[in-house]
Amino acid sequence: MTIEIGSKLPAATLYESVAFGEACPLSPEKVDVLAATKGKKIVIFGLPGAYTPTCSAKHVPGYVEQLGALKARGVDEVWCVSVNDGFVMAAWGKELGAFGKVRMLGDGSADFVKKLGLELDLVAAGMGVRSQRFSMLVDDGVVKSLNVEKGNKFEVSDAGTMLAQLS
């Protein structure tokens, strides 16, 4: 069952590398979703995978570009969640200029997206279980808006849609 507006986020752990060593991100740290959202207004967007075309060319760059406008409308943090590990998410975020701006959070086992009911079975395409493309506004752990893409579309989970919903 897909999470709904008005629902509390499920308990889950995501992973985030917050620093780099000589050649790669340092070991990811655990992020307790419930603790990290407590008392904050957060935009969370999920996508099928790091280094995939729409995710790299449009989804993440749109949120990086609109970060100032989102914060001006009261958003404390923006999270990008993907079914990749924390190392990959940090390296991808660094490459896209998102590292240190948008929290790049790994959901390597798809635990969080499964609990949200937003998993996407791409086993036949060789990608395993992934996340549907979505965005949500979360206020103190409660979902205030939810935008889930249909099929391979990229029309409602973008930063512009979220900005319009915050107006």
PDB file of C-alpha atoms in Angstrom:
ATOM      1  CA  MET A   1       0.000   0.000   0.000  1.00  0.00           C
ATOM      2  CA  THR A   2       1.367   3.413  -0.958  1.00  0.00           C
ATOM      3  CA  ILE A   3       1.879   6.005   1.747  1.00  0.00           C
ATOM      4  CA  GLU A   4      -0.741   8.755   1.713  1.00  0.00           C
ATOM      5  CA  ILE A   5      -0.951  12.435   2.527  1.00  0.00           C
ATOM      6  CA  GLY A   6      -1.428  12.747   6.280  1.00  0.00           C
ATOM      7  CA  SER A   7       0.516   9.554   7.030  1.00  0.00           C
ATOM      8  CA  LYS A   8       3.571   9.466   9.253  1.00  0.00           C
ATOM      9  CA  LEU A   9       6.786   8.296   7.611  1.00  0.00           C
ATOM     10  CA  PRO A  10       7.777   4.726   8.466  1.00  0.00           C
ATOM     11  CA  ALA A  11      10.745   3.898  10.660  1.00  0.00           C
ATOM     12  CA  ALA A  12      13.711   3.208   8.389  1.00  0.00           C
ATOM     13  CA  THR A  13      17.438   3.709   8.098  1.00  0.00           C
ATOM     14  CA  LEU A  14      19.109   5.406   5.148  1.00  0.00           C
ATOM     15  CA  TYR A  15      22.861   5.793   4.570  1.00  0.00           C
ATOM     16  CA  GLU A  16      24.848   8.954   3.858  1.00  0.00           C
ATOM     17  CA  SER A  17      28.538   9.553   3.214  1.00  0.00           C
ATOM     18  CA  VAL A  18      29.298  13.043   4.459  1.00  0.00           C
ATOM     19  CA  ALA A  19      33.019  13.288   3.655  1.00  0.00           C
ATOM     20  CA  PHE A  20      35.535  12.149   1.066  1.00  0.00           C
ATOM     21  CA  GLY A  21      38.934  10.507   1.479  1.00  0.00           C
ATOM     22  CA  GLU A  22      41.674  10.529  -1.142  1.00  0.00           C
ATOM     23  CA  ALA A  23      39.735   8.812  -3.880  1.00  0.00           C
ATOM     24  CA  CYS A  24      36.228   8.089  -2.715  1.00  0.00           C
ATOM     25  CA  PRO A  25      33.548   8.801  -0.134  1.00  0.00           C
ATOM     26  CA  LEU A  26      34.176   7.710   3.435  1.00  0.00           C
ATOM     27  CA  SER A  27      32.005   5.054   5.075  1.00  0.00           C
ATOM     28  CA  PRO A  28      28.326   5.978   5.087  1.00  0.00           C
ATOM     29  CA  GLU A  29      26.681   6.921   8.352  1.00  0.00           C
ATOM     30  CA  LYS A  30      23.223   5.720   9.368  1.00  0.00           C
ATOM     31  CA  VAL A  31      20.374   8.218   9.106  1.00  0.00           C
ATOM     32  CA  ASP A  32      17.311   7.395  11.200  1.00  0.00           C
ATOM     33  CA  VAL A  33      14.439   8.720   9.074  1.00  0.00           C
ATOM     34  CA  LEU A  34      12.129   9.467  12.001  1.00  0.00           C
ATOM     35  CA  ALA A  35      14.795  11.260  14.046  1.00  0.00           C
ATOM     36  CA  ALA A  36      16.104  13.200  11.031  1.00  0.00           C
ATOM     37  CA  THR A  37      12.643  14.503  10.076  1.00  0.00           C
ATOM     38  CA  LYS A  38      11.542  15.445  13.594  1.00  0.00           C
ATOM     39  CA  GLY A  39      10.689  19.135  13.801  1.00  0.00           C
ATOM     40  CA  LYS A  40      11.771  19.834  10.205  1.00  0.00           C
ATOM     41  CA  LYS A  41      10.125  20.555   6.888  1.00  0.00           C
ATOM     42  CA  ILE A  42      11.824  18.332   4.315  1.00  0.00           C
ATOM     43  CA  VAL A  43      11.371  17.698   0.613  1.00  0.00           C
ATOM     44  CA  ILE A  44      12.180  14.088  -0.222  1.00  0.00           C
ATOM     45  CA  PHE A  45      12.469  12.998  -3.807  1.00  0.00           C
ATOM     46  CA  GLY A  46      13.062   9.445  -4.902  1.00  0.00           C
ATOM     47  CA  LEU A  47      14.325   8.167  -8.189  1.00  0.00           C
ATOM     48  CA  PRO A  48      15.184   4.847  -9.838  1.00  0.00           C
ATOM     49  CA  GLY A  49      18.959   5.101  -9.729  1.00  0.00           C
ATOM     50  CA  ALA A  50      22.171   7.038  -9.580  1.00  0.00           C
ATOM     51  CA  TYR A  51      23.800   7.744 -12.936  1.00  0.00           C
ATOM     52  CA  THR A  52      20.602   7.048 -14.876  1.00  0.00           C
ATOM     53  CA  PRO A  53      19.642   9.514 -17.649  1.00  0.00           C
ATOM     54  CA  THR A  54      16.614  11.456 -16.353  1.00  0.00           C
ATOM     55  CA  CYS A  55      17.845  11.305 -12.761  1.00  0.00           C
ATOM     56  CA  SER A  56      21.247  12.754 -13.674  1.00  0.00           C
ATOM     57  CA  ALA A  57      20.171  15.237 -16.330  1.00  0.00           C
ATOM     58  CA  LYS A  58      16.961  16.608 -14.828  1.00  0.00           C
ATOM     59  CA  HIS A  59      15.783  15.364 -11.435  1.00  0.00           C
ATOM     60  CA  VAL A  60      18.786  16.069  -9.176  1.00  0.00           C
ATOM     61  CA  PRO A  61      19.956  19.185 -11.063  1.00  0.00           C
ATOM     62  CA  GLY A  62      16.463  20.700 -10.789  1.00  0.00           C
ATOM     63  CA  TYR A  63      16.486  20.401  -7.003  1.00  0.00           C
ATOM     64  CA  VAL A  64      20.031  21.764  -6.754  1.00  0.00           C
ATOM     65  CA  GLU A  65      19.029  24.726  -8.935  1.00  0.00           C
ATOM     66  CA  GLN A  66      15.877  25.420  -6.904  1.00  0.00           C
ATOM     67  CA  LEU A  67      17.381  24.815  -3.449  1.00  0.00           C
ATOM     68  CA  GLY A  68      17.441  28.512  -2.545  1.00  0.00           C
ATOM     69  CA  ALA A  69      13.823  29.004  -3.592  1.00  0.00           C
ATOM     70  CA  LEU A  70      12.730  25.924  -1.633  1.00  0.00           C
ATOM     71  CA  LYS A  71      14.529  27.135   1.480  1.00  0.00           C
ATOM     72  CA  ALA A  72      12.985  30.593   1.035  1.00  0.00           C
ATOM     73  CA  ARG A  73       9.591  28.861   1.294  1.00  0.00           C
ATOM     74  CA  GLY A  74      10.454  27.246   4.614  1.00  0.00           C
ATOM     75  CA  VAL A  75      12.065  23.972   3.569  1.00  0.00           C
ATOM     76  CA  ASP A  76      14.843  22.973   5.972  1.00  0.00           C
ATOM     77  CA  GLU A  77      16.400  20.196   3.874  1.00  0.00           C
ATOM     78  CA  VAL A  78      16.072  18.439   0.534  1.00  0.00           C
ATOM     79  CA  TRP A  79      16.748  14.707   0.369  1.00  0.00           C
ATOM     80  CA  CYS A  80      17.442  12.594  -2.707  1.00  0.00           C
ATOM     81  CA  VAL A  81      16.747   8.912  -2.005  1.00  0.00           C
ATOM     82  CA  SER A  82      17.704   6.102  -4.335  1.00  0.00           C
ATOM     83  CA  VAL A  83      18.179   2.348  -4.099  1.00  0.00           C
ATOM     84  CA  ASN A  84      21.949   2.671  -4.211  1.00  0.00           C
ATOM     85  CA  ASP A  85      24.497   2.526  -1.421  1.00  0.00           C
ATOM     86  CA  GLY A  86      25.715   5.611   0.428  1.00  0.00           C
ATOM     87  CA  PHE A  87      29.104   5.542  -1.328  1.00  0.00           C
ATOM     88  CA  VAL A  88      27.493   5.725  -4.774  1.00  0.00           C
ATOM     89  CA  MET A  89      25.059   8.419  -3.696  1.00  0.00           C
ATOM     90  CA  ALA A  90      27.881  10.632  -2.374  1.00  0.00           C
ATOM     91  CA  ALA A  91      30.042  10.177  -5.475  1.00  0.00           C
ATOM     92  CA  TRP A  92      27.073  10.880  -7.747  1.00  0.00           C
ATOM     93  CA  GLY A  93      26.098  13.910  -5.678  1.00  0.00           C
ATOM     94  CA  LYS A  94      29.632  15.275  -5.884  1.00  0.00           C
ATOM     95  CA  GLU A  95      29.693  14.799  -9.657  1.00  0.00           C
ATOM     96  CA  LEU A  96      26.358  16.643 -10.021  1.00  0.00           C
ATOM     97  CA  GLY A  97      27.270  19.508  -7.669  1.00  0.00           C
ATOM     98  CA  ALA A  98      24.633  18.352  -5.174  1.00  0.00           C
ATOM     99  CA  PHE A  99      26.953  17.132  -2.412  1.00  0.00           C
ATOM    100  CA  GLY A 100      26.630  19.395   0.626  1.00  0.00           C
ATOM    101  CA  LYS A 101      23.420  20.922  -0.733  1.00  0.00           C
ATOM    102  CA  VAL A 102      20.951  18.098  -1.252  1.00  0.00           C
ATOM    103  CA  ARG A 103      21.313  15.158   1.136  1.00  0.00           C
ATOM    104  CA  MET A 104      22.166  12.173  -1.064  1.00  0.00           C
ATOM    105  CA  LEU A 105      20.778   9.201   0.854  1.00  0.00           C
ATOM    106  CA  GLY A 106      21.236   5.556  -0.042  1.00  0.00           C
ATOM    107  CA  ASP A 107      18.465   3.014   0.441  1.00  0.00           C
ATOM    108  CA  GLY A 108      20.584   0.088  -0.729  1.00  0.00           C
ATOM    109  CA  SER A 109      18.143  -2.648   0.275  1.00  0.00           C
ATOM    110  CA  ALA A 110      15.039  -0.684  -0.800  1.00  0.00           C
ATOM    111  CA  ASP A 111      13.765  -0.917   2.771  1.00  0.00           C
ATOM    112  CA  PHE A 112      12.502   2.682   2.926  1.00  0.00           C
ATOM    113  CA  VAL A 113      10.828   2.715  -0.495  1.00  0.00           C
ATOM    114  CA  LYS A 114       9.191  -0.655   0.198  1.00  0.00           C
ATOM    115  CA  LYS A 115       7.771   0.702   3.463  1.00  0.00           C
ATOM    116  CA  LEU A 116       6.487   3.723   1.520  1.00  0.00           C
ATOM    117  CA  GLY A 117       4.904   1.389  -1.029  1.00  0.00           C
ATOM    118  CA  LEU A 118       6.900   3.129  -3.743  1.00  0.00           C
ATOM    119  CA  GLU A 119       9.185   0.324  -4.892  1.00  0.00           C
ATOM    120  CA  LEU A 120       9.558  -0.424  -8.593  1.00  0.00           C
ATOM    121  CA  ASP A 121      10.378  -3.894  -9.903  1.00  0.00           C
ATOM    122  CA  LEU A 122      13.010  -3.533 -12.604  1.00  0.00           C
ATOM    123  CA  VAL A 123      14.360  -7.069 -12.259  1.00  0.00           C
ATOM    124  CA  ALA A 124      13.542  -7.894 -15.891  1.00  0.00           C
ATOM    125  CA  ALA A 125      15.601  -4.869 -16.970  1.00  0.00           C
ATOM    126  CA  GLY A 126      18.581  -6.051 -14.902  1.00  0.00           C
ATOM    127  CA  MET A 127      18.252  -3.300 -12.279  1.00  0.00           C
ATOM    128  CA  GLY A 128      16.587  -5.191  -9.421  1.00  0.00           C
ATOM    129  CA  VAL A 129      14.101  -3.504  -7.122  1.00  0.00           C
ATOM    130  CA  ARG A 130      14.293   0.283  -7.353  1.00  0.00           C
ATOM    131  CA  SER A 131      12.296   3.329  -6.316  1.00  0.00           C
ATOM    132  CA  GLN A 132       9.485   4.846  -8.289  1.00  0.00           C
ATOM    133  CA  ARG A 133      10.113   8.463  -9.218  1.00  0.00           C
ATOM    134  CA  PHE A 134       8.365  10.618  -6.605  1.00  0.00           C
ATOM    135  CA  SER A 135       8.535  13.723  -4.462  1.00  0.00           C
ATOM    136  CA  MET A 136       6.942  14.517  -1.139  1.00  0.00           C
ATOM    137  CA  LEU A 137       6.840  17.313   1.374  1.00  0.00           C
ATOM    138  CA  VAL A 138       7.244  16.061   4.930  1.00  0.00           C
ATOM    139  CA  ASP A 139       6.582  18.272   7.946  1.00  0.00           C
ATOM    140  CA  ASP A 140       7.687  16.858  11.302  1.00  0.00           C
ATOM    141  CA  GLY A 141       7.568  13.337   9.868  1.00  0.00           C
ATOM    142  CA  VAL A 142       4.081  13.683   8.335  1.00  0.00           C
ATOM    143  CA  VAL A 143       3.505  13.613   4.566  1.00  0.00           C
ATOM    144  CA  LYS A 144       1.906  16.905   3.474  1.00  0.00           C
ATOM    145  CA  SER A 145       2.096  16.410  -0.309  1.00  0.00           C
ATOM    146  CA  LEU A 146       2.937  13.423  -2.496  1.00  0.00           C
ATOM    147  CA  ASN A 147       3.687  13.333  -6.209  1.00  0.00           C
ATOM    148  CA  VAL A 148       4.236   9.943  -7.849  1.00  0.00           C
ATOM    149  CA  GLU A 149       5.114   9.666 -11.522  1.00  0.00           C
ATOM    150  CA  LYS A 150       3.173   7.321 -13.778  1.00  0.00           C
ATOM    151  CA  GLY A 151       5.346   5.026 -15.886  1.00  0.00           C
ATOM    152  CA  ASN A 152       8.537   6.562 -17.249  1.00  0.00           C
ATOM    153  CA  LYS A 153       7.217  10.113 -16.968  1.00  0.00           C
ATOM    154  CA  PHE A 154       8.960  13.076 -15.344  1.00  0.00           C
ATOM    155  CA  GLU A 155       6.126  15.556 -14.885  1.00  0.00           C
ATOM    156  CA  VAL A 156       5.104  15.850 -11.216  1.00  0.00           C
ATOM    157  CA  SER A 157       8.125  14.963  -9.050  1.00  0.00           C
ATOM    158  CA  ASP A 158      10.317  17.834 -10.218  1.00  0.00           C
ATOM    159  CA  ALA A 159      11.440  20.825  -8.160  1.00  0.00           C
ATOM    160  CA  GLY A 160       9.127  23.213 -10.045  1.00  0.00           C
ATOM    161  CA  THR A 161       6.039  21.235  -9.057  1.00  0.00           C
ATOM    162  CA  MET A 162       7.175  21.170  -5.429  1.00  0.00           C
ATOM    163  CA  LEU A 163       7.778  24.935  -5.477  1.00  0.00           C
ATOM    164  CA  ALA A 164       4.278  25.507  -6.833  1.00  0.00           C
ATOM    165  CA  GLN A 165       2.825  23.368  -4.043  1.00  0.00           C
ATOM    166  CA  LEU A 166       4.683  25.446  -1.450  1.00  0.00           C
ATOM    167  CA  SER A 167       3.207  28.727  -2.714  1.00  0.00           C
TER     168      SER A 167
END
